[in-house]
């Protein structure tokens, strides 16, 4: 009987030990779960006991890319500043060249206008010189026609001289050479050269009564002044 009691007690003690071990294991699991919940919960006192090592590792991993990005941003900023500086220099150079071209074009235009004006002046000077040499020939034709006797005015010689004289005047007119009106006109020193004064009942004082030498203009400029007699 005593042996049976001893075996019974040993069995009970073993069962109780197993039960305590199971309880101890369950309590350990519950405590671990509570600790995990405490670390994850916001505002929990268990946060103080949580380990910070994983968080520090994550922060270090995040800091490394940010520094790299900052370096890249700095490089891009420097590159952009350098590019902007080059573009500004190129723009200044382009503006300088454009200004230079505009100045040269203006100078060339002024030179062209000045050259054309000088050519025109030289042409007019040359034309006036030729006209001045032709006008005495016209004067001689007029004197010769005026000296023809009345009975010979219908002759072939007189008609030939008249035709040449008219042709010469026509060509001069095409060159814009025109005679200056004189007799009956008021004296104008810009066109007339008074060589004598006369008395006249037909004209008033200051009016041209007689033309001694015909004057001519070329393109509104006087080639030769008229020699006239003005009423006193």
mmCIF file with all atom_site columns, C-alpha atoms in Angstrom:
data_model
loop_
_atom_site.group_PDB
_atom_site.id
_atom_site.type_symbol
_atom_site.label_atom_id
_atom_site.label_alt_id
_atom_site.label_comp_id
_atom_site.label_asym_id
_atom_site.label_entity_id
_atom_site.label_seq_id
_atom_site.pdbx_PDB_ins_code
_atom_site.Cartn_x
_atom_site.Cartn_y
_atom_site.Cartn_z
_atom_site.occupancy
_atom_site.B_iso_or_equiv
_atom_site.pdbx_formal_charge
_atom_site.auth_seq_id
_atom_site.auth_comp_id
_atom_site.auth_asym_id
_atom_site.auth_atom_id
_atom_site.pdbx_PDB_model_num
ATOM 1   C CA . UNK A 1 1   ? 0.000  0.000   0.000    1.00 0.00 ? 1   UNK A CA 1
ATOM 2   C CA . UNK A 1 2   ? 2.792  2.339   0.918    1.00 0.00 ? 2   UNK A CA 1
ATOM 3   C CA . UNK A 1 3   ? 4.480  1.693   -2.406   1.00 0.00 ? 3   UNK A CA 1
ATOM 4   C CA . UNK A 1 4   ? 1.245  2.516   -4.197   1.00 0.00 ? 4   UNK A CA 1
ATOM 5   C CA . UNK A 1 5   ? 0.964  5.792   -2.280   1.00 0.00 ? 5   UNK A CA 1
ATOM 6   C CA . UNK A 1 6   ? 4.507  6.720   -3.131   1.00 0.00 ? 6   UNK A CA 1
ATOM 7   C CA . UNK A 1 7   ? 3.897  6.052   -6.843   1.00 0.00 ? 7   UNK A CA 1
ATOM 8   C CA . UNK A 1 8   ? 0.686  8.066   -6.693   1.00 0.00 ? 8   UNK A CA 1
ATOM 9   C CA . UNK A 1 9   ? 2.440  11.027  -5.094   1.00 0.00 ? 9   UNK A CA 1
ATOM 10  C CA . UNK A 1 10  ? 5.219  10.880  -7.647   1.00 0.00 ? 10  UNK A CA 1
ATOM 11  C CA . UNK A 1 11  ? 2.671  10.881  -10.459  1.00 0.00 ? 11  UNK A CA 1
ATOM 12  C CA . UNK A 1 12  ? 0.851  13.839  -8.951   1.00 0.00 ? 12  UNK A CA 1
ATOM 13  C CA . UNK A 1 13  ? 4.116  15.727  -8.497   1.00 0.00 ? 13  UNK A CA 1
ATOM 14  C CA . UNK A 1 14  ? 5.119  15.011  -12.066  1.00 0.00 ? 14  UNK A CA 1
ATOM 15  C CA . UNK A 1 15  ? 1.748  16.145  -13.372  1.00 0.00 ? 15  UNK A CA 1
ATOM 16  C CA . UNK A 1 16  ? 1.894  19.289  -11.288  1.00 0.00 ? 16  UNK A CA 1
ATOM 17  C CA . UNK A 1 17  ? 5.424  19.972  -12.596  1.00 0.00 ? 17  UNK A CA 1
ATOM 18  C CA . UNK A 1 18  ? 4.302  19.566  -16.160  1.00 0.00 ? 18  UNK A CA 1
ATOM 19  C CA . UNK A 1 19  ? 1.376  21.849  -15.492  1.00 0.00 ? 19  UNK A CA 1
ATOM 20  C CA . UNK A 1 20  ? 3.654  24.494  -13.999  1.00 0.00 ? 20  UNK A CA 1
ATOM 21  C CA . UNK A 1 21  ? 6.032  24.219  -16.971  1.00 0.00 ? 21  UNK A CA 1
ATOM 22  C CA . UNK A 1 22  ? 3.084  24.649  -19.357  1.00 0.00 ? 22  UNK A CA 1
ATOM 23  C CA . UNK A 1 23  ? 1.857  27.618  -17.345  1.00 0.00 ? 23  UNK A CA 1
ATOM 24  C CA . UNK A 1 24  ? 5.339  29.081  -17.311  1.00 0.00 ? 24  UNK A CA 1
ATOM 25  C CA . UNK A 1 25  ? 5.656  28.679  -21.109  1.00 0.00 ? 25  UNK A CA 1
ATOM 26  C CA . UNK A 1 26  ? 2.257  30.269  -21.664  1.00 0.00 ? 26  UNK A CA 1
ATOM 27  C CA . UNK A 1 27  ? 3.144  33.185  -19.366  1.00 0.00 ? 27  UNK A CA 1
ATOM 28  C CA . UNK A 1 28  ? 6.385  33.671  -21.295  1.00 0.00 ? 28  UNK A CA 1
ATOM 29  C CA . UNK A 1 29  ? 4.514  33.776  -24.603  1.00 0.00 ? 29  UNK A CA 1
ATOM 30  C CA . UNK A 1 30  ? 1.946  36.212  -23.190  1.00 0.00 ? 30  UNK A CA 1
ATOM 31  C CA . UNK A 1 31  ? 4.699  38.513  -21.845  1.00 0.00 ? 31  UNK A CA 1
ATOM 32  C CA . UNK A 1 32  ? 6.497  38.446  -25.208  1.00 0.00 ? 32  UNK A CA 1
ATOM 33  C CA . UNK A 1 33  ? 3.267  39.319  -27.012  1.00 0.00 ? 33  UNK A CA 1
ATOM 34  C CA . UNK A 1 34  ? 2.555  42.143  -24.549  1.00 0.00 ? 34  UNK A CA 1
ATOM 35  C CA . UNK A 1 35  ? 6.065  43.497  -25.064  1.00 0.00 ? 35  UNK A CA 1
ATOM 36  C CA . UNK A 1 36  ? 5.632  43.444  -28.817  1.00 0.00 ? 36  UNK A CA 1
ATOM 37  C CA . UNK A 1 37  ? 2.259  45.207  -28.536  1.00 0.00 ? 37  UNK A CA 1
ATOM 38  C CA . UNK A 1 38  ? 3.796  47.784  -26.252  1.00 0.00 ? 38  UNK A CA 1
ATOM 39  C CA . UNK A 1 39  ? 6.583  48.621  -28.720  1.00 0.00 ? 39  UNK A CA 1
ATOM 40  C CA . UNK A 1 40  ? 4.109  49.038  -31.605  1.00 0.00 ? 40  UNK A CA 1
ATOM 41  C CA . UNK A 1 41  ? 1.503  51.085  -29.711  1.00 0.00 ? 41  UNK A CA 1
ATOM 42  C CA . UNK A 1 42  ? 1.689  54.892  -29.763  1.00 0.00 ? 42  UNK A CA 1
ATOM 43  C CA . UNK A 1 43  ? 2.082  56.634  -26.400  1.00 0.00 ? 43  UNK A CA 1
ATOM 44  C CA . UNK A 1 44  ? 2.666  53.348  -24.609  1.00 0.00 ? 44  UNK A CA 1
ATOM 45  C CA . UNK A 1 45  ? 5.036  53.134  -21.667  1.00 0.00 ? 45  UNK A CA 1
ATOM 46  C CA . UNK A 1 46  ? 6.504  49.999  -23.211  1.00 0.00 ? 46  UNK A CA 1
ATOM 47  C CA . UNK A 1 47  ? 8.077  52.204  -25.902  1.00 0.00 ? 47  UNK A CA 1
ATOM 48  C CA . UNK A 1 48  ? 10.764 53.199  -23.405  1.00 0.00 ? 48  UNK A CA 1
ATOM 49  C CA . UNK A 1 49  ? 11.867 49.646  -23.157  1.00 0.00 ? 49  UNK A CA 1
ATOM 50  C CA . UNK A 1 50  ? 11.884 48.952  -26.844  1.00 0.00 ? 50  UNK A CA 1
ATOM 51  C CA . UNK A 1 51  ? 15.155 48.589  -28.600  1.00 0.00 ? 51  UNK A CA 1
ATOM 52  C CA . UNK A 1 52  ? 16.201 51.498  -30.903  1.00 0.00 ? 52  UNK A CA 1
ATOM 53  C CA . UNK A 1 53  ? 18.796 49.623  -32.893  1.00 0.00 ? 53  UNK A CA 1
ATOM 54  C CA . UNK A 1 54  ? 16.539 48.786  -35.892  1.00 0.00 ? 54  UNK A CA 1
ATOM 55  C CA . UNK A 1 55  ? 15.307 52.372  -36.077  1.00 0.00 ? 55  UNK A CA 1
ATOM 56  C CA . UNK A 1 56  ? 18.873 53.722  -36.093  1.00 0.00 ? 56  UNK A CA 1
ATOM 57  C CA . UNK A 1 57  ? 19.791 51.370  -38.884  1.00 0.00 ? 57  UNK A CA 1
ATOM 58  C CA . UNK A 1 58  ? 16.793 52.579  -40.925  1.00 0.00 ? 58  UNK A CA 1
ATOM 59  C CA . UNK A 1 59  ? 17.724 56.240  -40.326  1.00 0.00 ? 59  UNK A CA 1
ATOM 60  C CA . UNK A 1 60  ? 21.279 55.639  -41.460  1.00 0.00 ? 60  UNK A CA 1
ATOM 61  C CA . UNK A 1 61  ? 19.954 53.951  -44.576  1.00 0.00 ? 61  UNK A CA 1
ATOM 62  C CA . UNK A 1 62  ? 17.705 56.974  -45.263  1.00 0.00 ? 62  UNK A CA 1
ATOM 63  C CA . UNK A 1 63  ? 20.467 59.534  -44.651  1.00 0.00 ? 63  UNK A CA 1
ATOM 64  C CA . UNK A 1 64  ? 22.813 58.053  -47.233  1.00 0.00 ? 64  UNK A CA 1
ATOM 65  C CA . UNK A 1 65  ? 20.471 58.615  -50.252  1.00 0.00 ? 65  UNK A CA 1
ATOM 66  C CA . UNK A 1 66  ? 19.642 62.156  -49.087  1.00 0.00 ? 66  UNK A CA 1
ATOM 67  C CA . UNK A 1 67  ? 23.307 63.140  -49.038  1.00 0.00 ? 67  UNK A CA 1
ATOM 68  C CA . UNK A 1 68  ? 23.725 61.666  -52.484  1.00 0.00 ? 68  UNK A CA 1
ATOM 69  C CA . UNK A 1 69  ? 20.741 63.648  -53.743  1.00 0.00 ? 69  UNK A CA 1
ATOM 70  C CA . UNK A 1 70  ? 22.161 66.831  -52.234  1.00 0.00 ? 70  UNK A CA 1
ATOM 71  C CA . UNK A 1 71  ? 25.448 66.264  -54.029  1.00 0.00 ? 71  UNK A CA 1
ATOM 72  C CA . UNK A 1 72  ? 23.606 65.637  -57.277  1.00 0.00 ? 72  UNK A CA 1
ATOM 73  C CA . UNK A 1 73  ? 21.549 68.801  -56.767  1.00 0.00 ? 73  UNK A CA 1
ATOM 74  C CA . UNK A 1 74  ? 24.703 70.813  -56.158  1.00 0.00 ? 74  UNK A CA 1
ATOM 75  C CA . UNK A 1 75  ? 26.284 69.409  -59.311  1.00 0.00 ? 75  UNK A CA 1
ATOM 76  C CA . UNK A 1 76  ? 23.166 70.208  -61.319  1.00 0.00 ? 76  UNK A CA 1
ATOM 77  C CA . UNK A 1 77  ? 23.046 73.734  -59.867  1.00 0.00 ? 77  UNK A CA 1
ATOM 78  C CA . UNK A 1 78  ? 26.691 74.357  -60.722  1.00 0.00 ? 78  UNK A CA 1
ATOM 79  C CA . UNK A 1 79  ? 26.183 72.931  -64.212  1.00 0.00 ? 79  UNK A CA 1
ATOM 80  C CA . UNK A 1 80  ? 23.112 75.105  -64.759  1.00 0.00 ? 80  UNK A CA 1
ATOM 81  C CA . UNK A 1 81  ? 24.930 78.212  -63.488  1.00 0.00 ? 81  UNK A CA 1
ATOM 82  C CA . UNK A 1 82  ? 27.809 77.478  -65.836  1.00 0.00 ? 82  UNK A CA 1
ATOM 83  C CA . UNK A 1 83  ? 25.416 76.956  -68.754  1.00 0.00 ? 83  UNK A CA 1
ATOM 84  C CA . UNK A 1 84  ? 23.555 80.186  -67.956  1.00 0.00 ? 84  UNK A CA 1
ATOM 85  C CA . UNK A 1 85  ? 26.843 82.060  -67.810  1.00 0.00 ? 85  UNK A CA 1
ATOM 86  C CA . UNK A 1 86  ? 27.859 80.691  -71.215  1.00 0.00 ? 86  UNK A CA 1
ATOM 87  C CA . UNK A 1 87  ? 24.468 81.589  -72.697  1.00 0.00 ? 87  UNK A CA 1
ATOM 88  C CA . UNK A 1 88  ? 24.705 85.105  -71.291  1.00 0.00 ? 88  UNK A CA 1
ATOM 89  C CA . UNK A 1 89  ? 28.194 85.512  -72.757  1.00 0.00 ? 89  UNK A CA 1
ATOM 90  C CA . UNK A 1 90  ? 26.958 84.233  -76.129  1.00 0.00 ? 90  UNK A CA 1
ATOM 91  C CA . UNK A 1 91  ? 23.991 86.599  -76.008  1.00 0.00 ? 91  UNK A CA 1
ATOM 92  C CA . UNK A 1 92  ? 26.273 89.554  -75.288  1.00 0.00 ? 92  UNK A CA 1
ATOM 93  C CA . UNK A 1 93  ? 28.514 88.508  -78.181  1.00 0.00 ? 93  UNK A CA 1
ATOM 94  C CA . UNK A 1 94  ? 25.506 88.180  -80.504  1.00 0.00 ? 94  UNK A CA 1
ATOM 95  C CA . UNK A 1 95  ? 24.193 91.603  -79.447  1.00 0.00 ? 95  UNK A CA 1
ATOM 96  C CA . UNK A 1 96  ? 27.625 93.103  -80.035  1.00 0.00 ? 96  UNK A CA 1
ATOM 97  C CA . UNK A 1 97  ? 27.850 91.544  -83.514  1.00 0.00 ? 97  UNK A CA 1
ATOM 98  C CA . UNK A 1 98  ? 24.308 92.654  -84.380  1.00 0.00 ? 98  UNK A CA 1
ATOM 99  C CA . UNK A 1 99  ? 25.121 96.211  -83.309  1.00 0.00 ? 99  UNK A CA 1
ATOM 100 C CA . UNK A 1 100 ? 28.314 96.099  -85.372  1.00 0.00 ? 100 UNK A CA 1
ATOM 101 C CA . UNK A 1 101 ? 26.431 94.831  -88.436  1.00 0.00 ? 101 UNK A CA 1
ATOM 102 C CA . UNK A 1 102 ? 23.753 97.515  -88.034  1.00 0.00 ? 102 UNK A CA 1
ATOM 103 C CA . UNK A 1 103 ? 26.417 100.201 -87.796  1.00 0.00 ? 103 UNK A CA 1
ATOM 104 C CA . UNK A 1 104 ? 28.176 98.883  -90.890  1.00 0.00 ? 104 UNK A CA 1
ATOM 105 C CA . UNK A 1 105 ? 24.888 98.709  -92.794  1.00 0.00 ? 105 UNK A CA 1
ATOM 106 C CA . UNK A 1 106 ? 24.082 102.300 -91.793  1.00 0.00 ? 106 UNK A CA 1
ATOM 107 C CA . UNK A 1 107 ? 27.554 103.432 -92.832  1.00 0.00 ? 107 UNK A CA 1
ATOM 108 C CA . UNK A 1 108 ? 27.228 101.585 -96.138  1.00 0.00 ? 108 UNK A CA 1
ATOM 109 C CA . UNK A 1 109 ? 23.800 103.154 -96.759  1.00 0.00 ? 109 UNK A CA 1
ATOM 110 C CA . UNK A 1 110 ? 25.195 106.615 -96.019  1.00 0.00 ? 110 UNK A CA 1
ATOM 111 C CA . UNK A 1 111 ? 28.152 105.893 -98.297  1.00 0.00 ? 111 UNK A CA 1
ATOM 112 C CA . UNK A 1 112 ? 25.793 104.744 -101.078 1.00 0.00 ? 112 UNK A CA 1
ATOM 113 C CA . UNK A 1 113 ? 23.625 107.838 -100.753 1.00 0.00 ? 113 UNK A CA 1
ATOM 114 C CA . UNK A 1 114 ? 26.668 110.098 -100.635 1.00 0.00 ? 114 UNK A CA 1
ATOM 115 C CA . UNK A 1 115 ? 28.171 108.382 -103.677 1.00 0.00 ? 115 UNK A CA 1
ATOM 116 C CA . UNK A 1 116 ? 24.930 108.682 -105.637 1.00 0.00 ? 116 UNK A CA 1
ATOM 117 C CA . UNK A 1 117 ? 24.693 112.342 -104.713 1.00 0.00 ? 117 UNK A CA 1
ATOM 118 C CA . UNK A 1 118 ? 28.304 112.941 -105.767 1.00 0.00 ? 118 UNK A CA 1
ATOM 119 C CA . UNK A 1 119 ? 27.724 111.066 -109.035 1.00 0.00 ? 119 UNK A CA 1
ATOM 120 C CA . UNK A 1 120 ? 24.612 113.124 -109.726 1.00 0.00 ? 120 UNK A CA 1
ATOM 121 C CA . UNK A 1 121 ? 26.476 116.343 -108.938 1.00 0.00 ? 121 UNK A CA 1
ATOM 122 C CA . UNK A 1 122 ? 29.378 115.285 -111.172 1.00 0.00 ? 122 UNK A CA 1
ATOM 123 C CA . UNK A 1 123 ? 26.949 114.382 -113.972 1.00 0.00 ? 123 UNK A CA 1
ATOM 124 C CA . UNK A 1 124 ? 25.180 117.728 -113.688 1.00 0.00 ? 124 UNK A CA 1
ATOM 125 C CA . UNK A 1 125 ? 28.498 119.546 -113.600 1.00 0.00 ? 125 UNK A CA 1
ATOM 126 C CA . UNK A 1 126 ? 29.628 117.691 -116.730 1.00 0.00 ? 126 UNK A CA 1
ATOM 127 C CA . UNK A 1 127 ? 26.290 118.279 -118.449 1.00 0.00 ? 127 UNK A CA 1
ATOM 128 C CA . UNK A 1 128 ? 26.406 121.985 -117.624 1.00 0.00 ? 128 UNK A CA 1
ATOM 129 C CA . UNK A 1 129 ? 29.908 122.183 -119.004 1.00 0.00 ? 129 UNK A CA 1
ATOM 130 C CA . UNK A 1 130 ? 28.793 120.611 -122.299 1.00 0.00 ? 130 UNK A CA 1
ATOM 131 C CA . UNK A 1 131 ? 25.675 122.783 -122.480 1.00 0.00 ? 131 UNK A CA 1
ATOM 132 C CA . UNK A 1 132 ? 27.708 125.935 -121.906 1.00 0.00 ? 132 UNK A CA 1
ATOM 133 C CA . UNK A 1 133 ? 29.865 124.966 -124.895 1.00 0.00 ? 133 UNK A CA 1
ATOM 134 C CA . UNK A 1 134 ? 26.812 124.262 -127.096 1.00 0.00 ? 134 UNK A CA 1
ATOM 135 C CA . UNK A 1 135 ? 24.963 127.502 -126.266 1.00 0.00 ? 135 UNK A CA 1
ATOM 136 C CA . UNK A 1 136 ? 27.355 129.720 -128.301 1.00 0.00 ? 136 UNK A CA 1
ATOM 137 C CA . UNK A 1 137 ? 26.564 127.528 -131.316 1.00 0.00 ? 137 UNK A CA 1
ATOM 138 C CA . UNK A 1 138 ? 22.860 128.180 -130.738 1.00 0.00 ? 138 UNK A CA 1
ATOM 139 C CA . UNK A 1 139 ? 23.589 131.912 -130.459 1.00 0.00 ? 139 UNK A CA 1
ATOM 140 C CA . UNK A 1 140 ? 25.442 131.857 -133.782 1.00 0.00 ? 140 UNK A CA 1
ATOM 141 C CA . UNK A 1 141 ? 22.533 130.068 -135.464 1.00 0.00 ? 141 UNK A CA 1
ATOM 142 C CA . UNK A 1 142 ? 20.176 132.762 -134.173 1.00 0.00 ? 142 UNK A CA 1
ATOM 143 C CA . UNK A 1 143 ? 22.471 135.536 -135.345 1.00 0.00 ? 143 UNK A CA 1
ATOM 144 C CA . UNK A 1 144 ? 22.866 133.869 -138.770 1.00 0.00 ? 144 UNK A CA 1
ATOM 145 C CA . UNK A 1 145 ? 19.112 133.430 -139.208 1.00 0.00 ? 145 UNK A CA 1
ATOM 146 C CA . UNK A 1 146 ? 18.498 137.009 -138.166 1.00 0.00 ? 146 UNK A CA 1
ATOM 147 C CA . UNK A 1 147 ? 21.081 138.249 -140.709 1.00 0.00 ? 147 UNK A CA 1
ATOM 148 C CA . UNK A 1 148 ? 19.478 136.492 -143.712 1.00 0.00 ? 148 UNK A CA 1
ATOM 149 C CA . UNK A 1 149 ? 18.010 139.080 -146.115 1.00 0.00 ? 149 UNK A CA 1
ATOM 150 C CA . UNK A 1 150 ? 14.268 139.117 -146.493 1.00 0.00 ? 150 UNK A CA 1
ATOM 151 C CA . UNK A 1 151 ? 14.425 138.002 -150.140 1.00 0.00 ? 151 UNK A CA 1
ATOM 152 C CA . UNK A 1 152 ? 16.542 134.945 -149.285 1.00 0.00 ? 152 UNK A CA 1
ATOM 153 C CA . UNK A 1 153 ? 14.498 133.632 -146.351 1.00 0.00 ? 153 UNK A CA 1
ATOM 154 C CA . UNK A 1 154 ? 12.699 131.087 -148.529 1.00 0.00 ? 154 UNK A CA 1
ATOM 155 C CA . UNK A 1 155 ? 15.864 129.698 -150.045 1.00 0.00 ? 155 UNK A CA 1
ATOM 156 C CA . UNK A 1 156 ? 17.116 126.143 -149.460 1.00 0.00 ? 156 UNK A CA 1
ATOM 157 C CA . UNK A 1 157 ? 20.093 127.393 -147.483 1.00 0.00 ? 157 UNK A CA 1
ATOM 158 C CA . UNK A 1 158 ? 17.931 129.440 -145.098 1.00 0.00 ? 158 UNK A CA 1
ATOM 159 C CA . UNK A 1 159 ? 15.463 126.585 -144.621 1.00 0.00 ? 159 UNK A CA 1
ATOM 160 C CA . UNK A 1 160 ? 18.335 124.149 -143.939 1.00 0.00 ? 160 UNK A CA 1
ATOM 161 C CA . UNK A 1 161 ? 19.757 126.432 -141.265 1.00 0.00 ? 161 UNK A CA 1
ATOM 162 C CA . UNK A 1 162 ? 16.279 126.807 -139.721 1.00 0.00 ? 162 UNK A CA 1
ATOM 163 C CA . UNK A 1 163 ? 15.815 123.035 -139.575 1.00 0.00 ? 163 UNK A CA 1
ATOM 164 C CA . UNK A 1 164 ? 19.214 122.471 -137.913 1.00 0.00 ? 164 UNK A CA 1
ATOM 165 C CA . UNK A 1 165 ? 18.480 125.239 -135.409 1.00 0.00 ? 165 UNK A CA 1
ATOM 166 C CA . UNK A 1 166 ? 15.099 123.723 -134.465 1.00 0.00 ? 166 UNK A CA 1
ATOM 167 C CA . UNK A 1 167 ? 16.602 120.236 -134.148 1.00 0.00 ? 167 UNK A CA 1
ATOM 168 C CA . UNK A 1 168 ? 19.305 121.599 -131.835 1.00 0.00 ? 168 UNK A CA 1
ATOM 169 C CA . UNK A 1 169 ? 16.703 123.301 -129.617 1.00 0.00 ? 169 UNK A CA 1
ATOM 170 C CA . UNK A 1 170 ? 14.633 120.079 -129.531 1.00 0.00 ? 170 UNK A CA 1
ATOM 171 C CA . UNK A 1 171 ? 17.587 118.040 -128.332 1.00 0.00 ? 171 UNK A CA 1
ATOM 172 C CA . UNK A 1 172 ? 18.419 120.649 -125.705 1.00 0.00 ? 172 UNK A CA 1
ATOM 173 C CA . UNK A 1 173 ? 14.828 120.572 -124.509 1.00 0.00 ? 173 UNK A CA 1
ATOM 174 C CA . UNK A 1 174 ? 14.981 116.793 -124.146 1.00 0.00 ? 174 UNK A CA 1
ATOM 175 C CA . UNK A 1 175 ? 17.999 117.334 -121.895 1.00 0.00 ? 175 UNK A CA 1
ATOM 176 C CA . UNK A 1 176 ? 15.788 119.661 -119.780 1.00 0.00 ? 176 UNK A CA 1
ATOM 177 C CA . UNK A 1 177 ? 17.554 122.756 -121.059 1.00 0.00 ? 177 UNK A CA 1
ATOM 178 C CA . UNK A 1 178 ? 15.072 125.618 -121.300 1.00 0.00 ? 178 UNK A CA 1
ATOM 179 C CA . UNK A 1 179 ? 15.407 129.312 -122.256 1.00 0.00 ? 179 UNK A CA 1
ATOM 180 C CA . UNK A 1 180 ? 14.794 131.881 -119.516 1.00 0.00 ? 180 UNK A CA 1
ATOM 181 C CA . UNK A 1 181 ? 11.856 134.232 -120.193 1.00 0.00 ? 181 UNK A CA 1
ATOM 182 C CA . UNK A 1 182 ? 13.075 137.820 -120.398 1.00 0.00 ? 182 UNK A CA 1
ATOM 183 C CA . UNK A 1 183 ? 11.208 140.533 -122.344 1.00 0.00 ? 183 UNK A CA 1
ATOM 184 C CA . UNK A 1 184 ? 8.119  141.729 -120.452 1.00 0.00 ? 184 UNK A CA 1
ATOM 185 C CA . UNK A 1 185 ? 9.150  139.913 -117.267 1.00 0.00 ? 185 UNK A CA 1
ATOM 186 C CA . UNK A 1 186 ? 10.036 141.608 -114.012 1.00 0.00 ? 186 UNK A CA 1
ATOM 187 C CA . UNK A 1 187 ? 13.762 141.733 -113.408 1.00 0.00 ? 187 UNK A CA 1
ATOM 188 C CA . UNK A 1 188 ? 14.989 138.852 -111.250 1.00 0.00 ? 188 UNK A CA 1
ATOM 189 C CA . UNK A 1 189 ? 18.686 138.835 -110.302 1.00 0.00 ? 189 UNK A CA 1
ATOM 190 C CA . UNK A 1 190 ? 18.601 135.033 -109.917 1.00 0.00 ? 190 UNK A CA 1
ATOM 191 C CA . UNK A 1 191 ? 17.927 134.635 -113.678 1.00 0.00 ? 191 UNK A CA 1
ATOM 192 C CA . UNK A 1 192 ? 18.762 137.986 -115.280 1.00 0.00 ? 192 UNK A CA 1
ATOM 193 C CA . UNK A 1 193 ? 21.913 140.036 -115.575 1.00 0.00 ? 193 UNK A CA 1
ATOM 194 C CA . UNK A 1 194 ? 21.114 143.734 -116.165 1.00 0.00 ? 194 UNK A CA 1
ATOM 195 C CA . UNK A 1 195 ? 23.789 145.365 -118.311 1.00 0.00 ? 195 UNK A CA 1
ATOM 196 C CA . UNK A 1 196 ? 21.991 148.627 -119.080 1.00 0.00 ? 196 UNK A CA 1
ATOM 197 C CA . UNK A 1 197 ? 18.938 150.740 -118.263 1.00 0.00 ? 197 UNK A CA 1
ATOM 198 C CA . UNK A 1 198 ? 16.578 152.130 -120.857 1.00 0.00 ? 198 UNK A CA 1
ATOM 199 C CA . UNK A 1 199 ? 13.474 154.274 -120.967 1.00 0.00 ? 199 UNK A CA 1
ATOM 200 C CA . UNK A 1 200 ? 10.295 152.771 -122.341 1.00 0.00 ? 200 UNK A CA 1
ATOM 201 C CA . UNK A 1 201 ? 6.704  153.889 -122.746 1.00 0.00 ? 201 UNK A CA 1
ATOM 202 C CA . UNK A 1 202 ? 5.595  150.288 -123.240 1.00 0.00 ? 202 UNK A CA 1
ATOM 203 C CA . UNK A 1 203 ? 6.929  148.798 -119.987 1.00 0.00 ? 203 UNK A CA 1
ATOM 204 C CA . UNK A 1 204 ? 6.973  149.979 -116.400 1.00 0.00 ? 204 UNK A CA 1
ATOM 205 C CA . UNK A 1 205 ? 10.045 150.571 -114.308 1.00 0.00 ? 205 UNK A CA 1
ATOM 206 C CA . UNK A 1 206 ? 11.884 147.403 -113.294 1.00 0.00 ? 206 UNK A CA 1
ATOM 207 C CA . UNK A 1 207 ? 10.586 145.419 -116.256 1.00 0.00 ? 207 UNK A CA 1
ATOM 208 C CA . UNK A 1 208 ? 12.898 143.943 -118.900 1.00 0.00 ? 208 UNK A CA 1
ATOM 209 C CA . UNK A 1 209 ? 12.516 145.822 -122.158 1.00 0.00 ? 209 UNK A CA 1
ATOM 210 C CA . UNK A 1 210 ? 15.201 144.140 -124.256 1.00 0.00 ? 210 UNK A CA 1
ATOM 211 C CA . UNK A 1 211 ? 17.084 140.819 -124.279 1.00 0.00 ? 211 UNK A CA 1
ATOM 212 C CA . UNK A 1 212 ? 20.690 141.129 -125.405 1.00 0.00 ? 212 UNK A CA 1
ATOM 213 C CA . UNK A 1 213 ? 21.753 137.491 -124.813 1.00 0.00 ? 213 UNK A CA 1
ATOM 214 C CA . UNK A 1 214 ? 19.395 134.608 -124.115 1.00 0.00 ? 214 UNK A CA 1
ATOM 215 C CA . UNK A 1 215 ? 19.836 132.745 -120.854 1.00 0.00 ? 215 UNK A CA 1
ATOM 216 C CA . UNK A 1 216 ? 19.178 129.044 -120.176 1.00 0.00 ? 216 UNK A CA 1
ATOM 217 C CA . UNK A 1 217 ? 18.432 126.745 -117.222 1.00 0.00 ? 217 UNK A CA 1
ATOM 218 C CA . UNK A 1 218 ? 19.286 123.081 -116.770 1.00 0.00 ? 218 UNK A CA 1
ATOM 219 C CA . UNK A 1 219 ? 17.046 121.124 -114.354 1.00 0.00 ? 219 UNK A CA 1
ATOM 220 C CA . UNK A 1 220 ? 15.943 124.271 -112.567 1.00 0.00 ? 220 UNK A CA 1
ATOM 221 C CA . UNK A 1 221 ? 19.514 125.531 -112.144 1.00 0.00 ? 221 UNK A CA 1
ATOM 222 C CA . UNK A 1 222 ? 20.869 128.453 -114.165 1.00 0.00 ? 222 UNK A CA 1
ATOM 223 C CA . UNK A 1 223 ? 23.425 127.542 -116.820 1.00 0.00 ? 223 UNK A CA 1
ATOM 224 C CA . UNK A 1 224 ? 23.714 131.079 -118.192 1.00 0.00 ? 224 UNK A CA 1
ATOM 225 C CA . UNK A 1 225 ? 22.022 134.274 -117.026 1.00 0.00 ? 225 UNK A CA 1
ATOM 226 C CA . UNK A 1 226 ? 20.140 136.409 -119.509 1.00 0.00 ? 226 UNK A CA 1
ATOM 227 C CA . UNK A 1 227 ? 21.803 139.677 -120.451 1.00 0.00 ? 227 UNK A CA 1
ATOM 228 C CA . UNK A 1 228 ? 18.986 142.229 -120.456 1.00 0.00 ? 228 UNK A CA 1
ATOM 229 C CA . UNK A 1 229 ? 18.148 145.925 -120.521 1.00 0.00 ? 229 UNK A CA 1
ATOM 230 C CA . UNK A 1 230 ? 15.823 147.044 -117.737 1.00 0.00 ? 230 UNK A CA 1
ATOM 231 C CA . UNK A 1 231 ? 13.472 150.000 -117.774 1.00 0.00 ? 231 UNK A CA 1
ATOM 232 C CA . UNK A 1 232 ? 14.740 152.704 -115.430 1.00 0.00 ? 232 UNK A CA 1
#
